[in-house]
PDB file of C-alpha atoms in Angstrom:
ATOM      1  CA  UNK A   1     -83.459 -72.777 123.291  1.00  0.00           C
ATOM      2  CA  UNK A   2     -79.952 -72.878 120.802  1.00  0.00           C
ATOM      3  CA  UNK A   3     -80.562 -73.719 117.554  1.00  0.00           C
ATOM      4  CA  UNK A   4     -77.853 -76.519 116.288  1.00  0.00           C
ATOM      5  CA  UNK A   5     -76.077 -76.330 113.581  1.00  0.00           C
ATOM      6  CA  UNK A   6     -76.199 -79.354 111.207  1.00  0.00           C
ATOM      7  CA  UNK A   7     -74.640 -80.106 108.091  1.00  0.00           C
ATOM      8  CA  UNK A   8     -76.510 -79.291 105.669  1.00  0.00           C
ATOM      9  CA  UNK A   9     -77.141 -75.878 107.399  1.00  0.00           C
ATOM     10  CA  UNK A  10     -73.505 -75.298 106.796  1.00  0.00           C
ATOM     11  CA  UNK A  11     -73.946 -76.646 103.202  1.00  0.00           C
ATOM     12  CA  UNK A  12     -76.534 -73.926 102.626  1.00  0.00           C
ATOM     13  CA  UNK A  13     -75.001 -71.184 103.836  1.00  0.00           C
ATOM     14  CA  UNK A  14     -71.503 -71.789 101.954  1.00  0.00           C
ATOM     15  CA  UNK A  15     -72.922 -72.375  98.727  1.00  0.00           C
ATOM     16  CA  UNK A  16     -74.675 -69.121  99.269  1.00  0.00           C
ATOM     17  CA  UNK A  17     -71.162 -66.909  99.822  1.00  0.00           C
ATOM     18  CA  UNK A  18     -70.280 -68.730  97.554  1.00  0.00           C
ATOM     19  CA  UNK A  19     -72.528 -68.205  94.559  1.00  0.00           C
ATOM     20  CA  UNK A  20     -72.428 -63.527  95.879  1.00  0.00           C
ATOM     21  CA  UNK A  21     -68.589 -63.921  95.559  1.00  0.00           C
ATOM     22  CA  UNK A  22     -68.645 -65.537  91.957  1.00  0.00           C
ATOM     23  CA  UNK A  23     -71.449 -63.271  91.494  1.00  0.00           C
ATOM     24  CA  UNK A  24     -69.506 -59.519  92.329  1.00  0.00           C
ATOM     25  CA  UNK A  25     -66.470 -61.083  89.758  1.00  0.00           C
ATOM     26  CA  UNK A  26     -68.379 -61.695  87.295  1.00  0.00           C
ATOM     27  CA  UNK A  27     -70.184 -57.936  87.227  1.00  0.00           C
ATOM     28  CA  UNK A  28     -65.637 -56.844  88.400  1.00  0.00           C
ATOM     29  CA  UNK A  29     -65.188 -58.944  84.992  1.00  0.00           C
ATOM     30  CA  UNK A  30     -67.810 -57.354  82.505  1.00  0.00           C
ATOM     31  CA  UNK A  31     -67.569 -54.010  84.211  1.00  0.00           C
ATOM     32  CA  UNK A  32     -63.688 -54.470  83.266  1.00  0.00           C
ATOM     33  CA  UNK A  33     -64.540 -55.932  79.749  1.00  0.00           C
ATOM     34  CA  UNK A  34     -66.413 -52.775  79.156  1.00  0.00           C
ATOM     35  CA  UNK A  35     -64.297 -50.767  79.379  1.00  0.00           C
ATOM     36  CA  UNK A  36     -61.953 -52.040  77.517  1.00  0.00           C
ATOM     37  CA  UNK A  37     -63.829 -52.190  74.892  1.00  0.00           C
ATOM     38  CA  UNK A  38     -64.328 -48.521  75.255  1.00  0.00           C
ATOM     39  CA  UNK A  39     -60.682 -47.448  75.228  1.00  0.00           C
ATOM     40  CA  UNK A  40     -59.741 -49.698  72.701  1.00  0.00           C
ATOM     41  CA  UNK A  41     -62.771 -48.194  70.846  1.00  0.00           C
ATOM     42  CA  UNK A  42     -61.486 -44.092  71.736  1.00  0.00           C
ATOM     43  CA  UNK A  43     -58.166 -45.481  70.705  1.00  0.00           C
ATOM     44  CA  UNK A  44     -58.630 -46.525  67.241  1.00  0.00           C
ATOM     45  CA  UNK A  45     -61.069 -43.465  66.372  1.00  0.00           C
ATOM     46  CA  UNK A  46     -58.471 -41.112  67.605  1.00  0.00           C
ATOM     47  CA  UNK A  47     -55.548 -43.052  65.632  1.00  0.00           C
ATOM     48  CA  UNK A  48     -57.634 -45.491  62.693  1.00  0.00           C
ATOM     49  CA  UNK A  49     -57.979 -48.448  61.835  1.00  0.00           C
ATOM     50  CA  UNK A  50     -54.239 -49.606  61.931  1.00  0.00           C
ATOM     51  CA  UNK A  51     -54.029 -52.160  58.789  1.00  0.00           C
ATOM     52  CA  UNK A  52     -51.639 -53.435  56.304  1.00  0.00           C
ATOM     53  CA  UNK A  53     -52.579 -50.185  54.906  1.00  0.00           C
ATOM     54  CA  UNK A  54     -51.133 -47.903  57.662  1.00  0.00           C
ATOM     55  CA  UNK A  55     -48.812 -49.967  58.144  1.00  0.00           C
ATOM     56  CA  UNK A  56     -47.514 -49.780  54.864  1.00  0.00           C
ATOM     57  CA  UNK A  57     -48.121 -46.314  54.152  1.00  0.00           C
ATOM     58  CA  UNK A  58     -46.827 -45.445  57.548  1.00  0.00           C
ATOM     59  CA  UNK A  59     -43.162 -46.874  56.531  1.00  0.00           C
ATOM     60  CA  UNK A  60     -43.398 -44.994  53.263  1.00  0.00           C
ATOM     61  CA  UNK A  61     -43.848 -41.341  54.262  1.00  0.00           C
ATOM     62  CA  UNK A  62     -41.281 -39.886  57.175  1.00  0.00           C
ATOM     63  CA  UNK A  63     -43.565 -36.801  57.914  1.00  0.00           C
ATOM     64  CA  UNK A  64     -47.056 -38.681  59.086  1.00  0.00           C
ATOM     65  CA  UNK A  65     -49.723 -37.742  59.359  1.00  0.00           C
ATOM     66  CA  UNK A  66     -49.925 -35.866  56.601  1.00  0.00           C
ATOM     67  CA  UNK A  67     -52.263 -35.336  53.304  1.00  0.00           C
ATOM     68  CA  UNK A  68     -49.677 -37.082  50.950  1.00  0.00           C
ATOM     69  CA  UNK A  69     -50.435 -39.680  52.988  1.00  0.00           C
ATOM     70  CA  UNK A  70     -53.150 -39.634  53.751  1.00  0.00           C
ATOM     71  CA  UNK A  71     -54.399 -39.757  50.370  1.00  0.00           C
ATOM     72  CA  UNK A  72     -51.810 -43.377  49.632  1.00  0.00           C
ATOM     73  CA  UNK A  73     -53.569 -44.808  52.531  1.00  0.00           C
ATOM     74  CA  UNK A  74     -57.130 -44.598  50.919  1.00  0.00           C
ATOM     75  CA  UNK A  75     -55.528 -45.177  47.143  1.00  0.00           C
ATOM     76  CA  UNK A  76     -53.577 -48.425  49.376  1.00  0.00           C
ATOM     77  CA  UNK A  77     -57.303 -48.979  50.534  1.00  0.00           C
ATOM     78  CA  UNK A  78     -58.811 -49.387  47.360  1.00  0.00           C
ATOM     79  CA  UNK A  79     -55.830 -51.439  45.785  1.00  0.00           C
ATOM     80  CA  UNK A  80     -55.645 -53.663  48.351  1.00  0.00           C
ATOM     81  CA  UNK A  81     -51.745 -53.553  50.004  1.00  0.00           C
ATOM     82  CA  UNK A  82     -50.573 -56.061  48.570  1.00  0.00           C
ATOM     83  CA  UNK A  83     -51.410 -54.052  45.140  1.00  0.00           C
ATOM     84  CA  UNK A  84     -50.279 -50.807  46.647  1.00  0.00           C
ATOM     85  CA  UNK A  85     -47.112 -49.345  45.224  1.00  0.00           C
ATOM     86  CA  UNK A  86     -46.215 -51.852  43.271  1.00  0.00           C
ATOM     87  CA  UNK A  87     -44.390 -49.936  39.695  1.00  0.00           C
ATOM     88  CA  UNK A  88     -43.623 -52.572  37.085  1.00  0.00           C
ATOM     89  CA  UNK A  89     -39.923 -53.225  35.599  1.00  0.00           C
ATOM     90  CA  UNK A  90     -40.657 -51.274  32.646  1.00  0.00           C
ATOM     91  CA  UNK A  91     -42.711 -48.234  33.807  1.00  0.00           C
ATOM     92  CA  UNK A  92     -39.363 -47.838  36.842  1.00  0.00           C
ATOM     93  CA  UNK A  93     -36.995 -47.729  34.324  1.00  0.00           C
ATOM     94  CA  UNK A  94     -39.096 -45.508  31.687  1.00  0.00           C
ATOM     95  CA  UNK A  95     -39.800 -43.129  34.649  1.00  0.00           C
ATOM     96  CA  UNK A  96     -35.976 -42.610  35.066  1.00  0.00           C
ATOM     97  CA  UNK A  97     -35.047 -41.862  31.560  1.00  0.00           C
ATOM     98  CA  UNK A  98     -37.691 -39.456  31.618  1.00  0.00           C
ATOM     99  CA  UNK A  99     -36.018 -37.726  34.719  1.00  0.00           C
ATOM    100  CA  UNK A 100     -33.041 -37.569  33.342  1.00  0.00           C
ATOM    101  CA  UNK A 101     -34.297 -36.556  29.715  1.00  0.00           C
ATOM    102  CA  UNK A 102     -36.127 -33.361  32.031  1.00  0.00           C
ATOM    103  CA  UNK A 103     -32.931 -33.183  33.855  1.00  0.00           C
ATOM    104  CA  UNK A 104     -30.510 -32.977  30.330  1.00  0.00           C
ATOM    105  CA  UNK A 105     -32.939 -30.846  29.106  1.00  0.00           C
ATOM    106  CA  UNK A 106     -32.509 -28.375  31.999  1.00  0.00           C
ATOM    107  CA  UNK A 107     -29.113 -27.948  32.525  1.00  0.00           C
ATOM    108  CA  UNK A 108     -28.340 -27.281  28.962  1.00  0.00           C
ATOM    109  CA  UNK A 109     -31.190 -24.904  28.761  1.00  0.00           C
ATOM    110  CA  UNK A 110     -28.999 -24.084  31.280  1.00  0.00           C
ATOM    111  CA  UNK A 111     -25.654 -23.176  30.041  1.00  0.00           C
ATOM    112  CA  UNK A 112     -27.297 -21.375  27.115  1.00  0.00           C
ATOM    113  CA  UNK A 113     -28.907 -18.994  29.270  1.00  0.00           C
ATOM    114  CA  UNK A 114     -25.069 -19.128  30.708  1.00  0.00           C
ATOM    115  CA  UNK A 115     -23.556 -17.971  27.949  1.00  0.00           C
ATOM    116  CA  UNK A 116     -26.148 -15.665  26.355  1.00  0.00           C
ATOM    117  CA  UNK A 117     -25.522 -13.068  29.104  1.00  0.00           C
ATOM    118  CA  UNK A 118     -22.142 -13.851  28.801  1.00  0.00           C
ATOM    119  CA  UNK A 119     -22.060 -12.665  25.424  1.00  0.00           C
ATOM    120  CA  UNK A 120     -24.541  -9.983  26.327  1.00  0.00           C
ATOM    121  CA  UNK A 121     -21.634  -8.504  29.275  1.00  0.00           C
ATOM    122  CA  UNK A 122     -18.658  -9.337  27.121  1.00  0.00           C
ATOM    123  CA  UNK A 123     -20.038  -7.170  24.470  1.00  0.00           C
ATOM    124  CA  UNK A 124     -21.238  -5.081  26.702  1.00  0.00           C
ATOM    125  CA  UNK A 125     -18.015  -3.882  27.754  1.00  0.00           C
ATOM    126  CA  UNK A 126     -16.692  -3.944  25.196  1.00  0.00           C
ATOM    127  CA  UNK A 127     -18.531  -1.925  23.223  1.00  0.00           C
ATOM    128  CA  UNK A 128     -18.234   0.822  26.276  1.00  0.00           C
ATOM    129  CA  UNK A 129     -14.269   1.457  26.496  1.00  0.00           C
ATOM    130  CA  UNK A 130     -14.977   2.115  22.300  1.00  0.00           C
ATOM    131  CA  UNK A 131     -18.041   3.841  22.177  1.00  0.00           C
ATOM    132  CA  UNK A 132     -15.698   5.863  25.028  1.00  0.00           C
ATOM    133  CA  UNK A 133     -11.890   6.028  22.889  1.00  0.00           C
ATOM    134  CA  UNK A 134     -14.646   7.319  20.322  1.00  0.00           C
ATOM    135  CA  UNK A 135     -15.404   9.692  21.616  1.00  0.00           C
ATOM    136  CA  UNK A 136     -12.761  11.055  23.345  1.00  0.00           C
ATOM    137  CA  UNK A 137     -11.259  11.335  19.461  1.00  0.00           C
ATOM    138  CA  UNK A 138     -14.430  12.342  17.780  1.00  0.00           C
ATOM    139  CA  UNK A 139     -13.397  15.645  20.247  1.00  0.00           C
ATOM    140  CA  UNK A 140      -9.952  16.169  19.048  1.00  0.00           C
ATOM    141  CA  UNK A 141     -10.194  18.915  16.070  1.00  0.00           C
ATOM    142  CA  UNK A 142      -7.748  16.767  14.398  1.00  0.00           C
ATOM    143  CA  UNK A 143     -10.036  14.030  13.542  1.00  0.00           C
ATOM    144  CA  UNK A 144     -12.714  16.645  12.081  1.00  0.00           C
ATOM    145  CA  UNK A 145     -10.202  17.275  10.142  1.00  0.00           C
ATOM    146  CA  UNK A 146      -9.053  14.228   9.025  1.00  0.00           C
ATOM    147  CA  UNK A 147     -13.187  12.594   7.986  1.00  0.00           C
ATOM    148  CA  UNK A 148     -13.396  16.454   6.041  1.00  0.00           C
ATOM    149  CA  UNK A 149     -11.316  15.102   3.931  1.00  0.00           C
ATOM    150  CA  UNK A 150     -12.759  12.685   1.915  1.00  0.00           C
ATOM    151  CA  UNK A 151     -10.219  10.246   0.927  1.00  0.00           C
ATOM    152  CA  UNK A 152      -9.383  10.001   4.823  1.00  0.00           C
ATOM    153  CA  UNK A 153     -13.078   9.238   5.808  1.00  0.00           C
ATOM    154  CA  UNK A 154     -13.596   7.000   2.758  1.00  0.00           C
ATOM    155  CA  UNK A 155     -10.246   5.033   4.407  1.00  0.00           C
ATOM    156  CA  UNK A 156     -11.657   5.196   8.164  1.00  0.00           C
ATOM    157  CA  UNK A 157     -15.793   3.809   6.647  1.00  0.00           C
ATOM    158  CA  UNK A 158     -13.435   0.984   5.091  1.00  0.00           C
ATOM    159  CA  UNK A 159     -11.798  -0.056   8.486  1.00  0.00           C
ATOM    160  CA  UNK A 160     -14.307   0.745  10.415  1.00  0.00           C
ATOM    161  CA  UNK A 161     -16.019  -2.664   8.471  1.00  0.00           C
ATOM    162  CA  UNK A 162     -13.475  -4.634   9.318  1.00  0.00           C
ATOM    163  CA  UNK A 163     -11.982  -3.369  12.569  1.00  0.00           C
ATOM    164  CA  UNK A 164     -13.170  -1.189  14.347  1.00  0.00           C
ATOM    165  CA  UNK A 165     -10.346  -1.296  17.281  1.00  0.00           C
ATOM    166  CA  UNK A 166      -7.931  -0.609  14.448  1.00  0.00           C
ATOM    167  CA  UNK A 167      -9.829   2.375  13.516  1.00  0.00           C
ATOM    168  CA  UNK A 168      -9.969   4.870  16.831  1.00  0.00           C
ATOM    169  CA  UNK A 169      -6.187   3.064  17.547  1.00  0.00           C
ATOM    170  CA  UNK A 170      -4.880   3.975  13.741  1.00  0.00           C
ATOM    171  CA  UNK A 171      -7.765   7.630  14.218  1.00  0.00           C
ATOM    172  CA  UNK A 172      -5.845   8.199  17.308  1.00  0.00           C
ATOM    173  CA  UNK A 173      -1.969   8.116  16.708  1.00  0.00           C
ATOM    174  CA  UNK A 174      -2.739  10.043  14.013  1.00  0.00           C
ATOM    175  CA  UNK A 175      -3.633  12.470  15.787  1.00  0.00           C
ATOM    176  CA  UNK A 176      -1.443  12.544  18.149  1.00  0.00           C
ATOM    177  CA  UNK A 177       0.907  13.062  15.664  1.00  0.00           C
ATOM    178  CA  UNK A 178      -0.645  15.673  13.781  1.00  0.00           C
ATOM    179  CA  UNK A 179      -0.635  17.684  16.899  1.00  0.00           C
ATOM    180  CA  UNK A 180       3.227  16.842  17.760  1.00  0.00           C
ATOM    181  CA  UNK A 181       3.534  18.688  14.670  1.00  0.00           C
ATOM    182  CA  UNK A 182       1.601  21.372  15.321  1.00  0.00           C
ATOM    183  CA  UNK A 183       3.206  21.631  18.281  1.00  0.00           C
ATOM    184  CA  UNK A 184       6.698  21.514  17.086  1.00  0.00           C
ATOM    185  CA  UNK A 185       5.602  24.134  14.072  1.00  0.00           C
ATOM    186  CA  UNK A 186       4.229  26.819  16.603  1.00  0.00           C
ATOM    187  CA  UNK A 187       6.938  26.757  18.330  1.00  0.00           C
ATOM    188  CA  UNK A 188       8.914  26.596  15.620  1.00  0.00           C
ATOM    189  CA  UNK A 189       7.411  29.918  14.085  1.00  0.00           C
ATOM    190  CA  UNK A 190       7.322  31.571  17.813  1.00  0.00           C
ATOM    191  CA  UNK A 191      10.714  31.605  18.435  1.00  0.00           C
ATOM    192  CA  UNK A 192      11.892  32.398  14.388  1.00  0.00           C
ATOM    193  CA  UNK A 193       9.190  35.717  15.151  1.00  0.00           C
ATOM    194  CA  UNK A 194      10.660  36.339  17.988  1.00  0.00           C
ATOM    195  CA  UNK A 195      14.478  36.404  16.688  1.00  0.00           C
ATOM    196  CA  UNK A 196      12.826  38.542  13.709  1.00  0.00           C
ATOM    197  CA  UNK A 197      11.822  41.428  17.364  1.00  0.00           C
ATOM    198  CA  UNK A 198      15.433  40.610  18.346  1.00  0.00           C
ATOM    199  CA  UNK A 199      16.441  42.003  14.557  1.00  0.00           C
ATOM    200  CA  UNK A 200      14.554  44.600  14.464  1.00  0.00           C
ATOM    201  CA  UNK A 201      15.695  46.323  18.208  1.00  0.00           C
ATOM    202  CA  UNK A 202      19.506  45.729  17.001  1.00  0.00           C
ATOM    203  CA  UNK A 203      18.799  47.425  13.295  1.00  0.00           C
ATOM    204  CA  UNK A 204      16.488  50.260  15.407  1.00  0.00           C
TER     205      UNK A 204
END
């Protein structure tokens, strides 16, 4: 006995199949939505909440993420994105003036220090030269003899109070002149002694 498919049975089968398909579709859709939400939550957890402060602070700092940027983000969220980073014109001018003043003071301080160091270096070189010349002059016996004379010593001291280089030059010239005269005197004395010795030989 063959079963006769009526219109009612056919409609019932189609309806059941359609409901099954729709249910499967809903399940897949719910699954996708759940997965998307999970992924979004994970992304937000890793990167933080991307609000107006996030974008504003990120655009201001070149290094991201960093401790400075994180601190700025916290401060921004406290005062709000609209209020954060807005400074009055007066405060900006005052800040610029203070920075400019600090730079000028530092520049002046460095310049003064450089001048002091330069002067010390020049003085040190000049003192070394003078000490060397004085040492050479003091080692000479002619200078010791000149210093033994009260008048010469006083004149040297008077000169010393005004011009050290003048003293040294004068003393050196005086010593050299005295040496020259002593050398000439010794040569003349030797010459006279030779003549006397020759005369004595001839007379004998």
